[in-house]
XYZ file of C-alpha atoms in Angstrom:
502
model
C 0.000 0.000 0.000
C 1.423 3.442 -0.724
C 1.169 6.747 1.291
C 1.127 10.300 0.866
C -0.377 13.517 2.922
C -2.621 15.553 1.312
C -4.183 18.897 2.828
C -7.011 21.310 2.088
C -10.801 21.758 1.676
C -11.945 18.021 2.824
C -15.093 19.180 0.825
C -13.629 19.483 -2.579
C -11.276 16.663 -2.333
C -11.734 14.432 -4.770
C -10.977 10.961 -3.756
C -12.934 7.735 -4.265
C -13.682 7.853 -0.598
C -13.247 10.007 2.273
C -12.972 8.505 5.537
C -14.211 10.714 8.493
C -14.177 9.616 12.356
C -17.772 10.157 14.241
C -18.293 9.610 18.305
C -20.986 8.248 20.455
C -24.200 10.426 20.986
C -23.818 11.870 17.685
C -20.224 13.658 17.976
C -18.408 14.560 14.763
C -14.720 15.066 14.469
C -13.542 18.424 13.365
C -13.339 16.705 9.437
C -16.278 15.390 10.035
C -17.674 18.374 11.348
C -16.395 20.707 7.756
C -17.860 18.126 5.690
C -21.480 17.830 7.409
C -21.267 21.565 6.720
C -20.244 21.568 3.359
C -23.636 19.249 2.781
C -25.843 21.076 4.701
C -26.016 18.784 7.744
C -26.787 15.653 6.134
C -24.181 14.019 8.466
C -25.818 15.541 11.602
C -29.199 14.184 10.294
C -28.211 10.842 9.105
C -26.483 10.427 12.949
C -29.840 11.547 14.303
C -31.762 8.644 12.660
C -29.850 6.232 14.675
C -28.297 4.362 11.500
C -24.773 5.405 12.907
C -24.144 5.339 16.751
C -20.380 6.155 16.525
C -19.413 2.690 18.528
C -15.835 1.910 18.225
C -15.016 0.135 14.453
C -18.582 0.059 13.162
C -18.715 1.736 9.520
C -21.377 3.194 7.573
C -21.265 4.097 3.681
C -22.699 6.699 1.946
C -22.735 8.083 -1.678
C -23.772 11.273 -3.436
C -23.544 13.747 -0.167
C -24.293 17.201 -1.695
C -21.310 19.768 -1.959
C -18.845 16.744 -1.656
C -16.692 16.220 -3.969
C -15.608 12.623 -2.847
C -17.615 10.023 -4.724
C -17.966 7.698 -1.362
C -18.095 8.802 2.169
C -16.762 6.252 4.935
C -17.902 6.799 8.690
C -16.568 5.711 11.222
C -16.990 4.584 15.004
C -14.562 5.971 17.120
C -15.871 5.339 20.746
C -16.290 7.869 23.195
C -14.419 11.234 22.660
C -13.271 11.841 26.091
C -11.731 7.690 25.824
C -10.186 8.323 22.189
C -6.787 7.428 22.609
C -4.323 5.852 20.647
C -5.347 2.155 20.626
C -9.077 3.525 19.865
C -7.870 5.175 16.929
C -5.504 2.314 15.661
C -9.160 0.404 16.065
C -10.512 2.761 13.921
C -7.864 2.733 11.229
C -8.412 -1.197 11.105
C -11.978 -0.783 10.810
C -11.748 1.538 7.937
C -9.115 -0.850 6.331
C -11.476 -3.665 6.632
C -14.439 -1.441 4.590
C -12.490 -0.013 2.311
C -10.976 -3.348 1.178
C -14.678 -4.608 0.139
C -14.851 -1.508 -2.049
C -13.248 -1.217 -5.446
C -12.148 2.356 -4.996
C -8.311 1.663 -4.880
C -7.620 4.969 -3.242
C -8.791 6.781 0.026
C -8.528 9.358 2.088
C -8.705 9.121 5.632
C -8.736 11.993 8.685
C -8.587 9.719 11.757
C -5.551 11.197 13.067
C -7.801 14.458 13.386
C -8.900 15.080 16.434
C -5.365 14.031 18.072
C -5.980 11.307 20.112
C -5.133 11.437 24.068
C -1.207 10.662 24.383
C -0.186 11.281 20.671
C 0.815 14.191 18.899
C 0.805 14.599 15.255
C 3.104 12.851 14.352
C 2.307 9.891 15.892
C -1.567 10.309 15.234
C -0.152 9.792 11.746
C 2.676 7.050 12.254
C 0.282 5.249 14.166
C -1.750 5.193 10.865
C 0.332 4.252 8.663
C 1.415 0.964 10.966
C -2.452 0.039 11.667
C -3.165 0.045 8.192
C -0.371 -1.444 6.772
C -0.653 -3.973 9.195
C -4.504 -4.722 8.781
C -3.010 -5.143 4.084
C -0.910 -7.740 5.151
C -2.146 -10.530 3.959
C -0.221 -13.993 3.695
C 0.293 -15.480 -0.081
C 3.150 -17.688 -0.589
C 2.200 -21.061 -0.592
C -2.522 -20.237 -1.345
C -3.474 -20.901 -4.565
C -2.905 -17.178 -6.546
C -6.386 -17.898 -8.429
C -8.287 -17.774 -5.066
C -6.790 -14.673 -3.404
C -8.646 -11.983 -2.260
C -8.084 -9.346 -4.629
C -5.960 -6.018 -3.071
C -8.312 -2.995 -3.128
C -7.157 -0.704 -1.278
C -3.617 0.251 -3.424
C -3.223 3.945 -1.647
C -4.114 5.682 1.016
C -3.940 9.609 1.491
C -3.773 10.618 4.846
C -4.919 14.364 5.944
C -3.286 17.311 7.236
C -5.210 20.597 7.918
C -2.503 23.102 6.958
C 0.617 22.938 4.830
C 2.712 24.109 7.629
C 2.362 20.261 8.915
C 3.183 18.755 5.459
C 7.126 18.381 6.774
C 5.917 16.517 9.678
C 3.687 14.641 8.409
C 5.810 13.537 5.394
C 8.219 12.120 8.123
C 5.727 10.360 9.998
C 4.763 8.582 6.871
C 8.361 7.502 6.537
C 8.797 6.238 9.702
C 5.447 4.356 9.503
C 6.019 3.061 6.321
C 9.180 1.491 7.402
C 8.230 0.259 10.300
C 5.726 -1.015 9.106
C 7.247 -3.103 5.976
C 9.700 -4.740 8.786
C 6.573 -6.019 10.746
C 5.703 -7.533 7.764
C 8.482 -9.197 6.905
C 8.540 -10.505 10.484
C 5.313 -11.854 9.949
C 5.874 -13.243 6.394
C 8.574 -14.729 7.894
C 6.993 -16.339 10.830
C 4.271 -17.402 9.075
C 6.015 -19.958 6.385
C 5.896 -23.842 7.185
C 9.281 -25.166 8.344
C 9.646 -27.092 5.385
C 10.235 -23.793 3.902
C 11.731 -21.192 6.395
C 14.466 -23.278 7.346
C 18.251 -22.056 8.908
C 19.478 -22.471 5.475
C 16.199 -20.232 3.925
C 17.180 -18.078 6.493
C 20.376 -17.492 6.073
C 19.860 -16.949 2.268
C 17.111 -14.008 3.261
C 19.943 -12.484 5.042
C 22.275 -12.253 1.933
C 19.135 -11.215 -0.140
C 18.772 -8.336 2.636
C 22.394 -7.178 2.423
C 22.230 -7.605 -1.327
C 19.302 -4.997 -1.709
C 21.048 -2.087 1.201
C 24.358 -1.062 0.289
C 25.146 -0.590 4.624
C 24.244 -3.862 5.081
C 26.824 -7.019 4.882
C 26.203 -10.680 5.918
C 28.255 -13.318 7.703
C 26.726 -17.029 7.625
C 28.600 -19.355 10.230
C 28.177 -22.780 9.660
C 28.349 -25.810 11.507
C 31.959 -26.105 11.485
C 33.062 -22.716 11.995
C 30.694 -22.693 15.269
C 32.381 -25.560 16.105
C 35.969 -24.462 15.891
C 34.628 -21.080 18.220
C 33.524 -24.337 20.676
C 29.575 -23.387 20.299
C 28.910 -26.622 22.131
C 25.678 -25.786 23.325
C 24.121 -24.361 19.815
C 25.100 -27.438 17.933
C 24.076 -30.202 20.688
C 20.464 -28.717 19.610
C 20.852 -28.950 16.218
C 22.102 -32.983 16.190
C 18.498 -34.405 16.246
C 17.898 -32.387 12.719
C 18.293 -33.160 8.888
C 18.678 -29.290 8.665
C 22.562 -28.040 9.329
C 22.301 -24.983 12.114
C 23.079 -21.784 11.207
C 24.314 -18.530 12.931
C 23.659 -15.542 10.638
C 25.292 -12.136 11.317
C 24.197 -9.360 10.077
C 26.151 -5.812 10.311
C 24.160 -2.551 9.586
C 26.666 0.095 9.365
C 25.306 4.134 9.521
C 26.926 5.040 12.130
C 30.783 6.659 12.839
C 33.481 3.938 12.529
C 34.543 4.001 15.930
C 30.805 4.385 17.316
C 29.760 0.851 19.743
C 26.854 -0.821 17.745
C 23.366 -1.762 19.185
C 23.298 -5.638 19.171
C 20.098 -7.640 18.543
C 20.131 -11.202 18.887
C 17.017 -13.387 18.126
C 16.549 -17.058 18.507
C 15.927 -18.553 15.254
C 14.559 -22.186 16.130
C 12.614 -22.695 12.645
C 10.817 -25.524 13.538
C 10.909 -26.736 17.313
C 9.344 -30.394 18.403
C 10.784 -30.548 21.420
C 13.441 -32.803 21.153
C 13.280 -36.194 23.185
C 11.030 -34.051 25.563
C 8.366 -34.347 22.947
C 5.696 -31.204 23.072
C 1.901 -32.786 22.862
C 0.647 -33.344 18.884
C -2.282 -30.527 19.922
C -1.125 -26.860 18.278
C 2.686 -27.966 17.821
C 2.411 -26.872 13.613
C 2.956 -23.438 16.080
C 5.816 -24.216 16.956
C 6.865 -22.858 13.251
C 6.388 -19.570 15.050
C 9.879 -20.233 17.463
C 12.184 -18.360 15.654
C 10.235 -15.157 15.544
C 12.845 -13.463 17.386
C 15.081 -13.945 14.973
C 12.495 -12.908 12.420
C 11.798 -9.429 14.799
C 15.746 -9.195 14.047
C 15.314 -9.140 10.033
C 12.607 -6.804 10.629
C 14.307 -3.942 12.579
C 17.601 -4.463 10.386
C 15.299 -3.851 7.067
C 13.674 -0.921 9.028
C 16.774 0.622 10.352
C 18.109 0.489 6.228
C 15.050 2.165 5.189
C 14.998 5.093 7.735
C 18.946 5.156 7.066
C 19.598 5.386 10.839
C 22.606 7.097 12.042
C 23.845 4.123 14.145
C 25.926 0.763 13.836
C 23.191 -1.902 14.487
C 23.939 -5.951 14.663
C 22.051 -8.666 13.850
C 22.436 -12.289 15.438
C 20.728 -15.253 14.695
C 21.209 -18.811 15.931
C 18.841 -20.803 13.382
C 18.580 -24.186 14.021
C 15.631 -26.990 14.191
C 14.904 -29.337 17.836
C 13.797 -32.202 16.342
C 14.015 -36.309 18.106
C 16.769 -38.693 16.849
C 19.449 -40.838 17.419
C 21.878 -38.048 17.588
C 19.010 -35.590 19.781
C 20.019 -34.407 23.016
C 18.878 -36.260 25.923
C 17.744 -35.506 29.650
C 20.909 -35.263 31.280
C 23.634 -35.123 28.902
C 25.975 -32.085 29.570
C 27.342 -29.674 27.079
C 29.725 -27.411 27.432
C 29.251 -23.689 25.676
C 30.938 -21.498 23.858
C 31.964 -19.490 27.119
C 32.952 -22.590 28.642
C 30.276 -23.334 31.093
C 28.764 -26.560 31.389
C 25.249 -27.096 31.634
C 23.268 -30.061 32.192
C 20.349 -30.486 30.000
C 17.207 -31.884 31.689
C 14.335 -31.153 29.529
C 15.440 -31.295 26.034
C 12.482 -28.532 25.033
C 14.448 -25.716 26.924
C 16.531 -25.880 23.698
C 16.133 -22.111 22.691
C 18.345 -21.034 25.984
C 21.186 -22.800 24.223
C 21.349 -21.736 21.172
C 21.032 -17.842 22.742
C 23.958 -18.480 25.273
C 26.320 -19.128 22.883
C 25.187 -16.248 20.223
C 25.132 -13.690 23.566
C 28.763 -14.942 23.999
C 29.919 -14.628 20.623
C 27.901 -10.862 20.535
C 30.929 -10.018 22.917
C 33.571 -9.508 20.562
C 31.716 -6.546 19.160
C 32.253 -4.644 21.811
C 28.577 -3.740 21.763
C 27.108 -0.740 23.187
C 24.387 -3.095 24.167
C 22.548 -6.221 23.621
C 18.890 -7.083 23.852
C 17.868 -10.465 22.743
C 14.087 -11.178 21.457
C 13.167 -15.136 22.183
C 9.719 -16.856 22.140
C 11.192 -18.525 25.209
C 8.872 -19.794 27.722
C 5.102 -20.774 28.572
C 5.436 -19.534 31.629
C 5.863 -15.572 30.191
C 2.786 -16.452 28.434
C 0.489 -17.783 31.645
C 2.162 -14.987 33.592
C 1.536 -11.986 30.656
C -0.802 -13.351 28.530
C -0.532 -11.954 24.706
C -1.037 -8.328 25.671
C 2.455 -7.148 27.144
C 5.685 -8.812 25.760
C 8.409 -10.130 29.604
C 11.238 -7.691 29.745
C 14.346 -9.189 31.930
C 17.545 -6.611 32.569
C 19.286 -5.407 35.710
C 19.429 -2.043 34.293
C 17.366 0.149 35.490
C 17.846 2.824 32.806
C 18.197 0.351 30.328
C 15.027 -1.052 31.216
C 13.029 2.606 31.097
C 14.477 2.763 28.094
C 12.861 -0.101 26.590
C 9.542 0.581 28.060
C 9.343 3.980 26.930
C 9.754 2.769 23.436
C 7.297 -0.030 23.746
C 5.139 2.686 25.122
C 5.910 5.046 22.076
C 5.306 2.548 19.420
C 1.921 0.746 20.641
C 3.977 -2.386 21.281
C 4.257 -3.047 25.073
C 6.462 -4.417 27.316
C 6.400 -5.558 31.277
C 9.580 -5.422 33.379
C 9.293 -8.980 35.520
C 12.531 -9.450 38.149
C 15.864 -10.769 37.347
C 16.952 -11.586 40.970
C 19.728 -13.609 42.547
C 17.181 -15.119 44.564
C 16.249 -17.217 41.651
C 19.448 -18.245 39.917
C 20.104 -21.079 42.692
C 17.210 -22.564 40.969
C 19.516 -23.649 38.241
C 22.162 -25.365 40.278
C 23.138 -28.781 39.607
C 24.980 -31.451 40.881
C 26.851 -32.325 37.887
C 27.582 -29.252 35.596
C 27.360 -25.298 36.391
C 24.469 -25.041 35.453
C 21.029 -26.969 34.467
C 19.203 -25.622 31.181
C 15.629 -25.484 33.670
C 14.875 -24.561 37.109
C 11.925 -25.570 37.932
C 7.958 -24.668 37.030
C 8.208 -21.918 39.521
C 8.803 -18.824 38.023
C 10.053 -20.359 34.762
C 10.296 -17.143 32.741
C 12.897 -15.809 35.225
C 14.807 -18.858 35.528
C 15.509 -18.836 31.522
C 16.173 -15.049 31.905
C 18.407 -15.896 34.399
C 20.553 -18.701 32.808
C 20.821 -16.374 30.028
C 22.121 -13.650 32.429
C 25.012 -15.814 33.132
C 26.237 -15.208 29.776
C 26.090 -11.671 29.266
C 28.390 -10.155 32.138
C 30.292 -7.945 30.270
C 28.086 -5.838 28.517
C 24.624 -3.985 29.224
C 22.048 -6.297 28.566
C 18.267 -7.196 28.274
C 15.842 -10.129 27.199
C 12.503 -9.761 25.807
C 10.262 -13.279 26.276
C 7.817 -12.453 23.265
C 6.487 -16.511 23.805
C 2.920 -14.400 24.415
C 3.150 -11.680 21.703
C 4.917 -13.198 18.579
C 2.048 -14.726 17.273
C -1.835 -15.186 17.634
C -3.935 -18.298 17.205
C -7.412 -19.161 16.894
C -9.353 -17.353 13.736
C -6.528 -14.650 13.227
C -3.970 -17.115 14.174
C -0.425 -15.759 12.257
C 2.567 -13.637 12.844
C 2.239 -10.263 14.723
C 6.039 -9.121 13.789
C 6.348 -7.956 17.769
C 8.654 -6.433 18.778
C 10.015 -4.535 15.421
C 8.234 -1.784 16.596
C 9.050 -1.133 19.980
C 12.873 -2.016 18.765
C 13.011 0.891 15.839
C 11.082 3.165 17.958
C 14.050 2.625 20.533
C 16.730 3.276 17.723
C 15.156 6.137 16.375
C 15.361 7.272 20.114
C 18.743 6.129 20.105
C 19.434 7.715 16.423
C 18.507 10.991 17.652
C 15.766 11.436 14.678
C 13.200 13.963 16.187
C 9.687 14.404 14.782
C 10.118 17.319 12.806
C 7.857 20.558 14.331
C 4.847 21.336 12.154
């Protein structure tokens, strides 16, 4: 879907639809308000009748509205004005997506970033656009039948602007949106293919394609044997029970000065994930597809960060592999020693994605990162504890960890700061290695958070369990490409790149 800001007389725009916003008991929004105007009050009439009530995403279609120049006029519900805030008007956005795509009017304009909704400014009235409607086009193709596809009928959307003066702004909030937006769908579009498809190797080759098509962007595939020879003991012991050859994939986005410490991402990349000998139950595992969306959420920022052309040095790492039963699996109670030479006694073979993360956290070392935040569908427990509402964030920083809320806050893509204690880490003792690879049902989340804090000493650090967020099931079950947004809205923070005044 394209973008672009127009401004002016809503009234003589002519567009194949307009979209205007319209409250409970009858309240237009200001656009709303010039267009019932401009037609005499055939809005205020029509709302009046009852055949609109202004609830939250319900839409109502008119044609032929006198002394309107837009063939189509799209209403919608926008709740309560005193409780429009952000999400409301995201819901709205969807909504409007969802109408419009039943039309064939291929174009639209839409004014439901006007009124600004509580907590946003303009700029992110409009960003916040963008991202809700690009994410509500997404639509998965690659492996349905191109005959039977819904046909795309919404190709652009104009979004509106009162005065010129904002145009700069506006025009920059697009941007933004737009890329954040195309990374959130190529975590989802990742996420979303079969693991007979996205495989480490499929993965590493969308790497190189990535790198291919930015000219800041270079790729470094690792395989077996090279991890190996750096003594990645506890990456590759997961990867034994699988067909599939593990990968680590290294990405390097370079924007910023030579000498400048880079921004670190690493994202567990577990393609397909069974279990192991610690079989999962047959009931929802074809989900289990879904385990290496942190290392999609790691493609996704890296593609956003090239398209904003972000002043910063910005790393990708991703340990891809499969956990799959065989001869050659792990099993409960073998010991492995990683690449920082800890040993660590493996009792449940399906805390596998802990393994292949300690060993990419200890190879993120010799970048001398600034800092390193690692995005992992990790445990169950994050999910009973959070639900899919709020992704688990894990650091010992404080200001680290403000930091990452704030941008989660920023972006519409939440997080929740759960403890990383000592208390817990005795949890993982064992009699035979330093470590075991579980700790127990209790708190389970901050056990794995913890084991992975024993890896990541000597640099600033944080973990994001996204085992609740990274994907839906049920009737919209797919990819939600969390967190790519709270990530570039922390390294546009980061980047220094300001909304522009308007």
């Amino acid at each position: 879907m394209e973008f672009k800001i127009k401004t002016g007389d809503l009234a003589k725009q002519k567009t194949p639809c307009l979209v205007l916003g319209v409250f409970e008991k009858h309240k237009l929004g200001a656009p709303a308000e010039a267009v019932d105007k401009a037609c005499n009050g055939q809005l205020t009439a029509l709302l009046k009748k009852g055949d609109m009530s202004g609830e939250g995403g319900r839409t109502l279609l008119l044609y032929g509205l006198p002394g309107v120049a837009a063939e189509r006029v799209l209403l919608v519900g926008c709740g309560k004005r005193k409780e429009f805030d952000r999400a409301a008007q995201r819901k709205a956005v969807t909504a409007a997506v969802d109408a419009l795509a039943q039309l064939n009017a291929g174009e639209a304009l839409c004014t439901l970033a006007e009124p600004l909704p509580r907590g946003a400014d303009r700029y992110l009235a409009l960003r916040d656009s963008v991202v809700a409607a690009a994410a509500r086009d997404y639509r998965y193709t690659r492996t349905k039948d191109a005959d039977k596809l819904p046909k795309v009928a919404l190709k652009r959307l104009a979004l509106w602007v009162e005065k010129k003066a904002q145009q700069a702004e506006a025009e920059q909030a697009i941007a933004h949106g737009r890329a954040i937006g195309d990374g959130v769908a190529l975590a989802r579009e990742l996420g979303n293919l079969p693991g007979n498809i996205c495989t480490p190797s499929y993965l590493a080759e969308q790497a190189e394609t990535l790198a291919a098509d930015h000219p800041k962007l270079t790729t470094e595939i690792l395989d077996e044997a090279a991890m190996a020879e750096l003594g990645m003991g506890a990456l590759l012991s997961v990867s034994r029970g699988s067909r599939q050859p593990a990968k680590l994939i290294v990405m390097h986005y370079r924007g910023g000065a030579e000498d400048a410490k880079p921004v670190v991402l690493v994202g567990k990349g577990l393609t397909f994930d069974a279990g192991g000998i610690s079989l999962k139950p047959a009931a929802q595992m074809d989900e289990m597809k879904y385990d290496m969306c942190g290392g999609a959420s790691v493609f996704g920022t890296l593609q956003a960060a090239c398209a904003l052309g972000l002043p910063i040095n910005l790393i990708g790492v991703v340990p891809a592999s499969e956990n799959l039963p065989d001869g050659a699996a792990n099993k409960p109670g073998d010991i492995v020693t990683s690449m920082s030479g800890q040993t660590i006694e493996i009792l449940n073979t399906d805390a596998e994605g802990r393994l292949i993360l300690c060993d990419a956290l200890t190879y993120s070392k010799r970048f001398d990162p600034e800092l390193v935040i690692d995005m992992a569908t990790l445990t169950g427990a994050c999910v009973i504890a959070l639900g899919a509402h709020a992704s688990g964030l894990f650091t010992a920083d404080d200001a680290l960890a403000e930091e990452i809320l704030g941008a989660g806050e920023r972006a519409g893509d939440r997080a929740w700061r759960m403890p990383l204690w000592d208390d817990y880490q005795p949890q993982l003792d064992s009699n035979f290695a330093d470590m075991a690879n579980v700790g127990g049902r209790e708190g389970g989340a901050i056990t794995a958070a913890c084991f992975l804090s024993r890896f990541t000493k000597d640099y600033r650090w944080a973990h994001i369990d996204i085992a609740g967020t990274a994907w839906l099931g049920g009737k919209e079950k797919g990819g939600t490409g969390r967190p790519v947004a709270l990530l570039t809205e922390l390294l546009l923070a980061r980047a220094g790149v300001a909304p522009k005044a308007g």
